[in-house]
């Protein structure tokens, strides 16, 4: 009954407080005398060694103490009790989302003045069933990392696997934020936090902000049975904690160089590919006012100029001139059933527009039908951040953070476009995070509040050719100005030419987030409850087949390139209409959890989480559903089966909102011999993933068998 009453109290707190995913730790334990009896009413003081910030509590009647919601870092602990010697212990490392339990021995005052423990070995987590390892700043800074990407260290943890090369290559820039796959879930099913605030690209998934490793204090991937305060995903939760300033001034300055003089040759190219890369920056942290106000800032720049080698299948010089004798079979016009004499297409039979477009196909330089080249790729990144921490009083701590990142790329080969050089694209990304947090301590209760604003602007696949359908001689114009470029030509058996058919995409994501949690310690119970509300806005516009797509197959002749020369495509597609979408969603999460120390060696962890995560709605209701055989009431002119918001049974989010997201968590942690050297843990949990509903809408799409558009006169 005592346990149930405490859980009821915590659930009650959920209603009265404003999800919390605090990047903090817990230090707890008990105080015992030489006989093993508890020592109540002892004064326990914990001090952050870098900033000097101290917190003080009194042990309970059971001799227990707890410090919830402590910032990560190195701590010292002192215990005082009349009639006993003072106990002092330093070098206690608290990592993110870690609960450290200590057993403090006190001796009578007559035997010694003080008991001092100078350092401790790594402490086993004997009071929590959570699985997931912490990667410290030492590991981050000293282990070799390609590109100094800290997320690679996540692969050292159980259940974490790397992204497959197929996913990475096919996704291109859209997959650049993905770090790993956790427990077999999709890479989009991971959640990423920086100092407790979510920094996830909602359109493509993955990290939107990756702080430089010199600015990271530690990070942790929660892979199994995370406590109720964590959720929103069925994969892993990566929590990154950035460094904080202290009473001493500290910093770094660095420049890492790579270039082609240090590289070996790619087996498939004649010479070493060009490479000039610099990754440089610095950090600095210290006091503005000693013991009261601290700062930490960083800057990192990245400059890369690299050669990208790509091969493409091109028509032979003979084929360009209309000679298809190398086919090994007659060139036949399927429409008439007659063969071209000598497998020759005469110049008079060639379409003038096709002849003018031959300049985009290079002449083979490896074989008559294969061309390879190395083209320059540019990649520049600048990111900076500033963090200020305030000790308002012994009971109030506050922190303000601002992060800005910009990435610019010029890619000679679009992942969605042609393998033939001459159709480069540009990507640009700008990301910002502003957050504020405040922690208030009142006796055995700690309240943590956090608010943040996150913006992620992405422009992908900006065309750089300066071409347009009309300028090339086609009898039509682009339907979307931002997408203007060369039509995309798909010639079966040969490399495609032209600007990508899909894109560019201009997307701005805004996240507004408020979260609050209350932690309370009483007797053998450490409880915590909280709530989070997040509003997400995504404003997106993109081109889709705006410049037209021609497809050439082995019809009407039995060779696709011959049909190109003749100007006989098998299909033509052009998309148009308003592709702007204003998408909106919101998330609400509540949780309550309790850690119950049944005995000194056995701890129960239990709790409940509830989530509502709405699918996206569109501000102008430009989403649609498909139900075979049904006619839309809202749009009677729509094709049969296409439904819209407002039709019977069709909400404005298309997919219904799931309102039964109850997620119980239950776990046990056992310290078998009471030494804290090893532990047995088990747990049960339910997690839900966020639904990603479609964001399509009405558009004008022309698909037809069409003759090759003639050149303008």
mmCIF file with all atom_site columns, C-alpha atoms in Angstrom, residues 467-668:
data_model
loop_
_atom_site.group_PDB
_atom_site.id
_atom_site.type_symbol
_atom_site.label_atom_id
_atom_site.label_alt_id
_atom_site.label_comp_id
_atom_site.label_asym_id
_atom_site.label_entity_id
_atom_site.label_seq_id
_atom_site.pdbx_PDB_ins_code
_atom_site.Cartn_x
_atom_site.Cartn_y
_atom_site.Cartn_z
_atom_site.occupancy
_atom_site.B_iso_or_equiv
_atom_site.pdbx_formal_charge
_atom_site.auth_seq_id
_atom_site.auth_comp_id
_atom_site.auth_asym_id
_atom_site.auth_atom_id
_atom_site.pdbx_PDB_model_num
ATOM 1   C CA . UNK A 1 467 ? 19.189  25.940 -68.488 1.00 0.00 ? 467 UNK A CA 1
ATOM 2   C CA . UNK A 1 468 ? 15.449  25.757 -69.155 1.00 0.00 ? 468 UNK A CA 1
ATOM 3   C CA . UNK A 1 469 ? 13.207  23.718 -71.465 1.00 0.00 ? 469 UNK A CA 1
ATOM 4   C CA . UNK A 1 470 ? 12.408  26.683 -73.689 1.00 0.00 ? 470 UNK A CA 1
ATOM 5   C CA . UNK A 1 471 ? 16.056  27.809 -73.935 1.00 0.00 ? 471 UNK A CA 1
ATOM 6   C CA . UNK A 1 472 ? 17.048  24.327 -75.125 1.00 0.00 ? 472 UNK A CA 1
ATOM 7   C CA . UNK A 1 473 ? 14.431  24.370 -77.854 1.00 0.00 ? 473 UNK A CA 1
ATOM 8   C CA . UNK A 1 474 ? 11.573  22.464 -76.255 1.00 0.00 ? 474 UNK A CA 1
ATOM 9   C CA . UNK A 1 475 ? 8.127   23.850 -76.915 1.00 0.00 ? 475 UNK A CA 1
ATOM 10  C CA . UNK A 1 476 ? 7.178   24.380 -73.274 1.00 0.00 ? 476 UNK A CA 1
ATOM 11  C CA . UNK A 1 477 ? 8.345   26.102 -70.083 1.00 0.00 ? 477 UNK A CA 1
ATOM 12  C CA . UNK A 1 478 ? 9.004   24.925 -66.562 1.00 0.00 ? 478 UNK A CA 1
ATOM 13  C CA . UNK A 1 479 ? 5.965   24.815 -64.290 1.00 0.00 ? 479 UNK A CA 1
ATOM 14  C CA . UNK A 1 480 ? 7.871   25.790 -61.114 1.00 0.00 ? 480 UNK A CA 1
ATOM 15  C CA . UNK A 1 481 ? 10.374  28.641 -61.330 1.00 0.00 ? 481 UNK A CA 1
ATOM 16  C CA . UNK A 1 482 ? 12.525  27.463 -58.396 1.00 0.00 ? 482 UNK A CA 1
ATOM 17  C CA . UNK A 1 483 ? 13.025  24.124 -60.197 1.00 0.00 ? 483 UNK A CA 1
ATOM 18  C CA . UNK A 1 484 ? 13.949  25.538 -63.596 1.00 0.00 ? 484 UNK A CA 1
ATOM 19  C CA . UNK A 1 485 ? 16.540  23.456 -65.413 1.00 0.00 ? 485 UNK A CA 1
ATOM 20  C CA . UNK A 1 486 ? 17.068  21.043 -68.278 1.00 0.00 ? 486 UNK A CA 1
ATOM 21  C CA . UNK A 1 487 ? 14.446  18.301 -68.887 1.00 0.00 ? 487 UNK A CA 1
ATOM 22  C CA . UNK A 1 488 ? 15.450  14.883 -67.596 1.00 0.00 ? 488 UNK A CA 1
ATOM 23  C CA . UNK A 1 489 ? 16.047  12.321 -70.347 1.00 0.00 ? 489 UNK A CA 1
ATOM 24  C CA . UNK A 1 490 ? 15.926  8.619  -69.488 1.00 0.00 ? 490 UNK A CA 1
ATOM 25  C CA . UNK A 1 491 ? 17.439  6.532  -72.287 1.00 0.00 ? 491 UNK A CA 1
ATOM 26  C CA . UNK A 1 492 ? 17.269  2.821  -71.502 1.00 0.00 ? 492 UNK A CA 1
ATOM 27  C CA . UNK A 1 493 ? 20.716  1.200  -71.444 1.00 0.00 ? 493 UNK A CA 1
ATOM 28  C CA . UNK A 1 494 ? 22.538  4.535  -71.285 1.00 0.00 ? 494 UNK A CA 1
ATOM 29  C CA . UNK A 1 495 ? 23.235  7.070  -68.588 1.00 0.00 ? 495 UNK A CA 1
ATOM 30  C CA . UNK A 1 496 ? 20.517  9.670  -68.067 1.00 0.00 ? 496 UNK A CA 1
ATOM 31  C CA . UNK A 1 497 ? 21.133  13.313 -68.906 1.00 0.00 ? 497 UNK A CA 1
ATOM 32  C CA . UNK A 1 498 ? 19.526  16.507 -67.642 1.00 0.00 ? 498 UNK A CA 1
ATOM 33  C CA . UNK A 1 499 ? 18.733  18.101 -64.316 1.00 0.00 ? 499 UNK A CA 1
ATOM 34  C CA . UNK A 1 500 ? 17.034  15.884 -61.700 1.00 0.00 ? 500 UNK A CA 1
ATOM 35  C CA . UNK A 1 501 ? 13.338  15.236 -62.267 1.00 0.00 ? 501 UNK A CA 1
ATOM 36  C CA . UNK A 1 502 ? 12.488  15.629 -58.561 1.00 0.00 ? 502 UNK A CA 1
ATOM 37  C CA . UNK A 1 503 ? 13.314  18.732 -56.560 1.00 0.00 ? 503 UNK A CA 1
ATOM 38  C CA . UNK A 1 504 ? 14.613  21.113 -55.514 1.00 0.00 ? 504 UNK A CA 1
ATOM 39  C CA . UNK A 1 505 ? 13.124  21.174 -52.026 1.00 0.00 ? 505 UNK A CA 1
ATOM 40  C CA . UNK A 1 506 ? 12.900  24.235 -49.802 1.00 0.00 ? 506 UNK A CA 1
ATOM 41  C CA . UNK A 1 507 ? 11.877  23.277 -46.244 1.00 0.00 ? 507 UNK A CA 1
ATOM 42  C CA . UNK A 1 508 ? 11.759  25.200 -42.968 1.00 0.00 ? 508 UNK A CA 1
ATOM 43  C CA . UNK A 1 509 ? 11.039  23.328 -39.730 1.00 0.00 ? 509 UNK A CA 1
ATOM 44  C CA . UNK A 1 510 ? 10.212  25.166 -36.500 1.00 0.00 ? 510 UNK A CA 1
ATOM 45  C CA . UNK A 1 511 ? 9.884   23.337 -33.187 1.00 0.00 ? 511 UNK A CA 1
ATOM 46  C CA . UNK A 1 512 ? 8.574   25.096 -30.073 1.00 0.00 ? 512 UNK A CA 1
ATOM 47  C CA . UNK A 1 513 ? 9.102   22.972 -26.962 1.00 0.00 ? 513 UNK A CA 1
ATOM 48  C CA . UNK A 1 514 ? 8.194   23.339 -23.279 1.00 0.00 ? 514 UNK A CA 1
ATOM 49  C CA . UNK A 1 515 ? 8.924   20.692 -20.667 1.00 0.00 ? 515 UNK A CA 1
ATOM 50  C CA . UNK A 1 516 ? 8.873   20.518 -16.906 1.00 0.00 ? 516 UNK A CA 1
ATOM 51  C CA . UNK A 1 517 ? 9.580   17.805 -14.358 1.00 0.00 ? 517 UNK A CA 1
ATOM 52  C CA . UNK A 1 518 ? 9.429   17.435 -10.585 1.00 0.00 ? 518 UNK A CA 1
ATOM 53  C CA . UNK A 1 519 ? 11.662  14.991 -8.681  1.00 0.00 ? 519 UNK A CA 1
ATOM 54  C CA . UNK A 1 520 ? 11.046  14.196 -5.028  1.00 0.00 ? 520 UNK A CA 1
ATOM 55  C CA . UNK A 1 521 ? 12.842  11.974 -2.530  1.00 0.00 ? 521 UNK A CA 1
ATOM 56  C CA . UNK A 1 522 ? 11.219  10.591 0.599   1.00 0.00 ? 522 UNK A CA 1
ATOM 57  C CA . UNK A 1 523 ? 12.380  7.564  2.543   1.00 0.00 ? 523 UNK A CA 1
ATOM 58  C CA . UNK A 1 524 ? 12.978  4.633  0.223   1.00 0.00 ? 524 UNK A CA 1
ATOM 59  C CA . UNK A 1 525 ? 11.262  6.264  -2.755  1.00 0.00 ? 525 UNK A CA 1
ATOM 60  C CA . UNK A 1 526 ? 12.704  8.557  -5.441  1.00 0.00 ? 526 UNK A CA 1
ATOM 61  C CA . UNK A 1 527 ? 9.873   9.767  -7.642  1.00 0.00 ? 527 UNK A CA 1
ATOM 62  C CA . UNK A 1 528 ? 9.743   11.902 -10.742 1.00 0.00 ? 528 UNK A CA 1
ATOM 63  C CA . UNK A 1 529 ? 6.912   13.208 -12.915 1.00 0.00 ? 529 UNK A CA 1
ATOM 64  C CA . UNK A 1 530 ? 6.704   15.596 -15.805 1.00 0.00 ? 530 UNK A CA 1
ATOM 65  C CA . UNK A 1 531 ? 5.084   16.837 -18.974 1.00 0.00 ? 531 UNK A CA 1
ATOM 66  C CA . UNK A 1 532 ? 6.202   18.017 -22.405 1.00 0.00 ? 532 UNK A CA 1
ATOM 67  C CA . UNK A 1 533 ? 4.397   19.949 -25.111 1.00 0.00 ? 533 UNK A CA 1
ATOM 68  C CA . UNK A 1 534 ? 5.900   20.466 -28.567 1.00 0.00 ? 534 UNK A CA 1
ATOM 69  C CA . UNK A 1 535 ? 4.497   22.300 -31.561 1.00 0.00 ? 535 UNK A CA 1
ATOM 70  C CA . UNK A 1 536 ? 6.060   21.507 -34.956 1.00 0.00 ? 536 UNK A CA 1
ATOM 71  C CA . UNK A 1 537 ? 5.702   23.624 -38.099 1.00 0.00 ? 537 UNK A CA 1
ATOM 72  C CA . UNK A 1 538 ? 7.044   22.478 -41.465 1.00 0.00 ? 538 UNK A CA 1
ATOM 73  C CA . UNK A 1 539 ? 6.741   24.853 -44.417 1.00 0.00 ? 539 UNK A CA 1
ATOM 74  C CA . UNK A 1 540 ? 7.844   23.114 -47.583 1.00 0.00 ? 540 UNK A CA 1
ATOM 75  C CA . UNK A 1 541 ? 7.907   23.756 -51.312 1.00 0.00 ? 541 UNK A CA 1
ATOM 76  C CA . UNK A 1 542 ? 9.419   21.642 -54.042 1.00 0.00 ? 542 UNK A CA 1
ATOM 77  C CA . UNK A 1 543 ? 9.511   21.008 -57.744 1.00 0.00 ? 543 UNK A CA 1
ATOM 78  C CA . UNK A 1 544 ? 8.187   17.739 -59.102 1.00 0.00 ? 544 UNK A CA 1
ATOM 79  C CA . UNK A 1 545 ? 8.750   16.879 -62.767 1.00 0.00 ? 545 UNK A CA 1
ATOM 80  C CA . UNK A 1 546 ? 8.585   20.632 -63.380 1.00 0.00 ? 546 UNK A CA 1
ATOM 81  C CA . UNK A 1 547 ? 10.913  20.561 -66.421 1.00 0.00 ? 547 UNK A CA 1
ATOM 82  C CA . UNK A 1 548 ? 9.458   17.433 -67.928 1.00 0.00 ? 548 UNK A CA 1
ATOM 83  C CA . UNK A 1 549 ? 10.785  13.893 -68.151 1.00 0.00 ? 549 UNK A CA 1
ATOM 84  C CA . UNK A 1 550 ? 11.203  12.000 -71.399 1.00 0.00 ? 550 UNK A CA 1
ATOM 85  C CA . UNK A 1 551 ? 11.627  8.248  -71.392 1.00 0.00 ? 551 UNK A CA 1
ATOM 86  C CA . UNK A 1 552 ? 13.126  6.378  -74.337 1.00 0.00 ? 552 UNK A CA 1
ATOM 87  C CA . UNK A 1 553 ? 12.831  2.593  -74.446 1.00 0.00 ? 553 UNK A CA 1
ATOM 88  C CA . UNK A 1 554 ? 13.298  -0.102 -77.116 1.00 0.00 ? 554 UNK A CA 1
ATOM 89  C CA . UNK A 1 555 ? 10.150  1.020  -78.944 1.00 0.00 ? 555 UNK A CA 1
ATOM 90  C CA . UNK A 1 556 ? 9.266   1.798  -81.677 1.00 0.00 ? 556 UNK A CA 1
ATOM 91  C CA . UNK A 1 557 ? 12.749  0.709  -82.805 1.00 0.00 ? 557 UNK A CA 1
ATOM 92  C CA . UNK A 1 558 ? 14.611  -1.976 -80.890 1.00 0.00 ? 558 UNK A CA 1
ATOM 93  C CA . UNK A 1 559 ? 17.239  0.481  -79.512 1.00 0.00 ? 559 UNK A CA 1
ATOM 94  C CA . UNK A 1 560 ? 16.534  3.293  -77.060 1.00 0.00 ? 560 UNK A CA 1
ATOM 95  C CA . UNK A 1 561 ? 19.284  5.598  -78.359 1.00 0.00 ? 561 UNK A CA 1
ATOM 96  C CA . UNK A 1 562 ? 18.059  5.182  -81.928 1.00 0.00 ? 562 UNK A CA 1
ATOM 97  C CA . UNK A 1 563 ? 14.636  6.356  -80.730 1.00 0.00 ? 563 UNK A CA 1
ATOM 98  C CA . UNK A 1 564 ? 16.329  9.344  -79.102 1.00 0.00 ? 564 UNK A CA 1
ATOM 99  C CA . UNK A 1 565 ? 17.972  10.305 -82.411 1.00 0.00 ? 565 UNK A CA 1
ATOM 100 C CA . UNK A 1 566 ? 14.650  9.910  -84.194 1.00 0.00 ? 566 UNK A CA 1
ATOM 101 C CA . UNK A 1 567 ? 12.840  11.972 -81.541 1.00 0.00 ? 567 UNK A CA 1
ATOM 102 C CA . UNK A 1 568 ? 10.459  9.162  -80.585 1.00 0.00 ? 568 UNK A CA 1
ATOM 103 C CA . UNK A 1 569 ? 10.025  8.997  -76.775 1.00 0.00 ? 569 UNK A CA 1
ATOM 104 C CA . UNK A 1 570 ? 7.801   6.322  -75.277 1.00 0.00 ? 570 UNK A CA 1
ATOM 105 C CA . UNK A 1 571 ? 6.432   8.723  -72.665 1.00 0.00 ? 571 UNK A CA 1
ATOM 106 C CA . UNK A 1 572 ? 6.548   12.314 -71.483 1.00 0.00 ? 572 UNK A CA 1
ATOM 107 C CA . UNK A 1 573 ? 5.681   13.466 -67.960 1.00 0.00 ? 573 UNK A CA 1
ATOM 108 C CA . UNK A 1 574 ? 5.432   16.969 -66.547 1.00 0.00 ? 574 UNK A CA 1
ATOM 109 C CA . UNK A 1 575 ? 4.095   17.959 -63.148 1.00 0.00 ? 575 UNK A CA 1
ATOM 110 C CA . UNK A 1 576 ? 2.659   21.287 -62.162 1.00 0.00 ? 576 UNK A CA 1
ATOM 111 C CA . UNK A 1 577 ? 0.497   23.045 -59.627 1.00 0.00 ? 577 UNK A CA 1
ATOM 112 C CA . UNK A 1 578 ? 1.095   24.462 -56.170 1.00 0.00 ? 578 UNK A CA 1
ATOM 113 C CA . UNK A 1 579 ? 3.482   22.218 -54.259 1.00 0.00 ? 579 UNK A CA 1
ATOM 114 C CA . UNK A 1 580 ? 3.712   24.423 -51.171 1.00 0.00 ? 580 UNK A CA 1
ATOM 115 C CA . UNK A 1 581 ? 2.624   22.652 -47.998 1.00 0.00 ? 581 UNK A CA 1
ATOM 116 C CA . UNK A 1 582 ? 2.213   24.155 -44.542 1.00 0.00 ? 582 UNK A CA 1
ATOM 117 C CA . UNK A 1 583 ? 2.316   21.168 -42.204 1.00 0.00 ? 583 UNK A CA 1
ATOM 118 C CA . UNK A 1 584 ? 1.467   21.312 -38.502 1.00 0.00 ? 584 UNK A CA 1
ATOM 119 C CA . UNK A 1 585 ? 1.562   18.767 -35.669 1.00 0.00 ? 585 UNK A CA 1
ATOM 120 C CA . UNK A 1 586 ? 1.854   18.684 -31.897 1.00 0.00 ? 586 UNK A CA 1
ATOM 121 C CA . UNK A 1 587 ? 3.110   16.260 -29.266 1.00 0.00 ? 587 UNK A CA 1
ATOM 122 C CA . UNK A 1 588 ? 2.010   15.892 -25.656 1.00 0.00 ? 588 UNK A CA 1
ATOM 123 C CA . UNK A 1 589 ? 3.751   13.545 -23.233 1.00 0.00 ? 589 UNK A CA 1
ATOM 124 C CA . UNK A 1 590 ? 3.250   12.845 -19.530 1.00 0.00 ? 590 UNK A CA 1
ATOM 125 C CA . UNK A 1 591 ? 5.164   10.470 -17.307 1.00 0.00 ? 591 UNK A CA 1
ATOM 126 C CA . UNK A 1 592 ? 5.476   9.308  -13.733 1.00 0.00 ? 592 UNK A CA 1
ATOM 127 C CA . UNK A 1 593 ? 8.117   7.003  -12.317 1.00 0.00 ? 593 UNK A CA 1
ATOM 128 C CA . UNK A 1 594 ? 9.314   5.717  -8.961  1.00 0.00 ? 594 UNK A CA 1
ATOM 129 C CA . UNK A 1 595 ? 12.509  4.089  -7.756  1.00 0.00 ? 595 UNK A CA 1
ATOM 130 C CA . UNK A 1 596 ? 11.752  1.965  -4.699  1.00 0.00 ? 596 UNK A CA 1
ATOM 131 C CA . UNK A 1 597 ? 14.689  0.611  -2.679  1.00 0.00 ? 597 UNK A CA 1
ATOM 132 C CA . UNK A 1 598 ? 13.181  -2.606 -1.362  1.00 0.00 ? 598 UNK A CA 1
ATOM 133 C CA . UNK A 1 599 ? 16.457  -3.480 0.369   1.00 0.00 ? 599 UNK A CA 1
ATOM 134 C CA . UNK A 1 600 ? 19.997  -2.197 0.150   1.00 0.00 ? 600 UNK A CA 1
ATOM 135 C CA . UNK A 1 601 ? 20.610  -4.679 -2.662  1.00 0.00 ? 601 UNK A CA 1
ATOM 136 C CA . UNK A 1 602 ? 17.278  -4.722 -4.526  1.00 0.00 ? 602 UNK A CA 1
ATOM 137 C CA . UNK A 1 603 ? 15.645  -1.792 -6.318  1.00 0.00 ? 603 UNK A CA 1
ATOM 138 C CA . UNK A 1 604 ? 12.359  -1.707 -8.209  1.00 0.00 ? 604 UNK A CA 1
ATOM 139 C CA . UNK A 1 605 ? 11.849  0.842  -11.004 1.00 0.00 ? 605 UNK A CA 1
ATOM 140 C CA . UNK A 1 606 ? 8.332   1.286  -12.312 1.00 0.00 ? 606 UNK A CA 1
ATOM 141 C CA . UNK A 1 607 ? 6.265   3.960  -13.980 1.00 0.00 ? 607 UNK A CA 1
ATOM 142 C CA . UNK A 1 608 ? 3.954   4.942  -16.776 1.00 0.00 ? 608 UNK A CA 1
ATOM 143 C CA . UNK A 1 609 ? 4.239   7.174  -19.818 1.00 0.00 ? 609 UNK A CA 1
ATOM 144 C CA . UNK A 1 610 ? 1.437   8.542  -21.987 1.00 0.00 ? 610 UNK A CA 1
ATOM 145 C CA . UNK A 1 611 ? 1.935   10.145 -25.408 1.00 0.00 ? 611 UNK A CA 1
ATOM 146 C CA . UNK A 1 612 ? -0.143  11.813 -28.086 1.00 0.00 ? 612 UNK A CA 1
ATOM 147 C CA . UNK A 1 613 ? 1.761   12.539 -31.302 1.00 0.00 ? 613 UNK A CA 1
ATOM 148 C CA . UNK A 1 614 ? -0.512  13.873 -34.021 1.00 0.00 ? 614 UNK A CA 1
ATOM 149 C CA . UNK A 1 615 ? 0.084   13.189 -37.721 1.00 0.00 ? 615 UNK A CA 1
ATOM 150 C CA . UNK A 1 616 ? 0.715   16.269 -39.836 1.00 0.00 ? 616 UNK A CA 1
ATOM 151 C CA . UNK A 1 617 ? -2.219  18.348 -40.998 1.00 0.00 ? 617 UNK A CA 1
ATOM 152 C CA . UNK A 1 618 ? -1.949  20.893 -43.809 1.00 0.00 ? 618 UNK A CA 1
ATOM 153 C CA . UNK A 1 619 ? -3.066  24.467 -43.199 1.00 0.00 ? 619 UNK A CA 1
ATOM 154 C CA . UNK A 1 620 ? -5.072  24.557 -46.462 1.00 0.00 ? 620 UNK A CA 1
ATOM 155 C CA . UNK A 1 621 ? -6.271  20.925 -46.247 1.00 0.00 ? 621 UNK A CA 1
ATOM 156 C CA . UNK A 1 622 ? -4.130  19.957 -49.247 1.00 0.00 ? 622 UNK A CA 1
ATOM 157 C CA . UNK A 1 623 ? -3.733  16.346 -48.213 1.00 0.00 ? 623 UNK A CA 1
ATOM 158 C CA . UNK A 1 624 ? -5.656  13.430 -49.627 1.00 0.00 ? 624 UNK A CA 1
ATOM 159 C CA . UNK A 1 625 ? -6.508  9.810  -48.933 1.00 0.00 ? 625 UNK A CA 1
ATOM 160 C CA . UNK A 1 626 ? -7.292  6.883  -51.213 1.00 0.00 ? 626 UNK A CA 1
ATOM 161 C CA . UNK A 1 627 ? -10.287 4.577  -50.795 1.00 0.00 ? 627 UNK A CA 1
ATOM 162 C CA . UNK A 1 628 ? -11.111 2.436  -53.858 1.00 0.00 ? 628 UNK A CA 1
ATOM 163 C CA . UNK A 1 629 ? -14.622 2.931  -55.166 1.00 0.00 ? 629 UNK A CA 1
ATOM 164 C CA . UNK A 1 630 ? -15.530 5.981  -53.045 1.00 0.00 ? 630 UNK A CA 1
ATOM 165 C CA . UNK A 1 631 ? -16.393 9.360  -54.533 1.00 0.00 ? 631 UNK A CA 1
ATOM 166 C CA . UNK A 1 632 ? -15.319 12.517 -52.696 1.00 0.00 ? 632 UNK A CA 1
ATOM 167 C CA . UNK A 1 633 ? -18.120 14.702 -51.374 1.00 0.00 ? 633 UNK A CA 1
ATOM 168 C CA . UNK A 1 634 ? -15.802 17.653 -50.788 1.00 0.00 ? 634 UNK A CA 1
ATOM 169 C CA . UNK A 1 635 ? -14.418 17.460 -54.332 1.00 0.00 ? 635 UNK A CA 1
ATOM 170 C CA . UNK A 1 636 ? -16.999 15.705 -56.562 1.00 0.00 ? 636 UNK A CA 1
ATOM 171 C CA . UNK A 1 637 ? -14.775 16.408 -59.583 1.00 0.00 ? 637 UNK A CA 1
ATOM 172 C CA . UNK A 1 638 ? -11.918 14.349 -58.104 1.00 0.00 ? 638 UNK A CA 1
ATOM 173 C CA . UNK A 1 639 ? -11.118 10.914 -59.548 1.00 0.00 ? 639 UNK A CA 1
ATOM 174 C CA . UNK A 1 640 ? -12.953 7.988  -57.992 1.00 0.00 ? 640 UNK A CA 1
ATOM 175 C CA . UNK A 1 641 ? -11.168 6.820  -54.832 1.00 0.00 ? 641 UNK A CA 1
ATOM 176 C CA . UNK A 1 642 ? -9.409  10.120 -54.024 1.00 0.00 ? 642 UNK A CA 1
ATOM 177 C CA . UNK A 1 643 ? -10.739 11.592 -50.766 1.00 0.00 ? 643 UNK A CA 1
ATOM 178 C CA . UNK A 1 644 ? -10.007 14.838 -48.920 1.00 0.00 ? 644 UNK A CA 1
ATOM 179 C CA . UNK A 1 645 ? -10.291 16.193 -45.367 1.00 0.00 ? 645 UNK A CA 1
ATOM 180 C CA . UNK A 1 646 ? -13.967 16.717 -44.641 1.00 0.00 ? 646 UNK A CA 1
ATOM 181 C CA . UNK A 1 647 ? -15.110 13.623 -46.479 1.00 0.00 ? 647 UNK A CA 1
ATOM 182 C CA . UNK A 1 648 ? -16.889 11.143 -44.188 1.00 0.00 ? 648 UNK A CA 1
ATOM 183 C CA . UNK A 1 649 ? -14.320 9.380  -42.026 1.00 0.00 ? 649 UNK A CA 1
ATOM 184 C CA . UNK A 1 650 ? -11.391 11.480 -43.303 1.00 0.00 ? 650 UNK A CA 1
ATOM 185 C CA . UNK A 1 651 ? -9.807  13.753 -40.634 1.00 0.00 ? 651 UNK A CA 1
ATOM 186 C CA . UNK A 1 652 ? -7.680  16.771 -41.531 1.00 0.00 ? 652 UNK A CA 1
ATOM 187 C CA . UNK A 1 653 ? -4.587  14.717 -40.639 1.00 0.00 ? 653 UNK A CA 1
ATOM 188 C CA . UNK A 1 654 ? -5.692  11.899 -43.022 1.00 0.00 ? 654 UNK A CA 1
ATOM 189 C CA . UNK A 1 655 ? -4.306  9.327  -40.582 1.00 0.00 ? 655 UNK A CA 1
ATOM 190 C CA . UNK A 1 656 ? -6.249  9.292  -37.294 1.00 0.00 ? 656 UNK A CA 1
ATOM 191 C CA . UNK A 1 657 ? -4.600  10.471 -34.071 1.00 0.00 ? 657 UNK A CA 1
ATOM 192 C CA . UNK A 1 658 ? -3.691  7.585  -31.773 1.00 0.00 ? 658 UNK A CA 1
ATOM 193 C CA . UNK A 1 659 ? -4.873  8.356  -28.256 1.00 0.00 ? 659 UNK A CA 1
ATOM 194 C CA . UNK A 1 660 ? -4.092  5.083  -26.486 1.00 0.00 ? 660 UNK A CA 1
ATOM 195 C CA . UNK A 1 661 ? -0.339  5.547  -26.167 1.00 0.00 ? 661 UNK A CA 1
ATOM 196 C CA . UNK A 1 662 ? 0.064   4.176  -22.652 1.00 0.00 ? 662 UNK A CA 1
ATOM 197 C CA . UNK A 1 663 ? 3.590   2.861  -22.078 1.00 0.00 ? 663 UNK A CA 1
ATOM 198 C CA . UNK A 1 664 ? 4.218   1.016  -18.816 1.00 0.00 ? 664 UNK A CA 1
ATOM 199 C CA . UNK A 1 665 ? 7.803   0.503  -17.642 1.00 0.00 ? 665 UNK A CA 1
ATOM 200 C CA . UNK A 1 666 ? 8.908   -2.068 -15.080 1.00 0.00 ? 666 UNK A CA 1
ATOM 201 C CA . UNK A 1 667 ? 12.415  -3.036 -14.022 1.00 0.00 ? 667 UNK A CA 1
ATOM 202 C CA . UNK A 1 668 ? 14.508  -4.507 -11.250 1.00 0.00 ? 668 UNK A CA 1
#
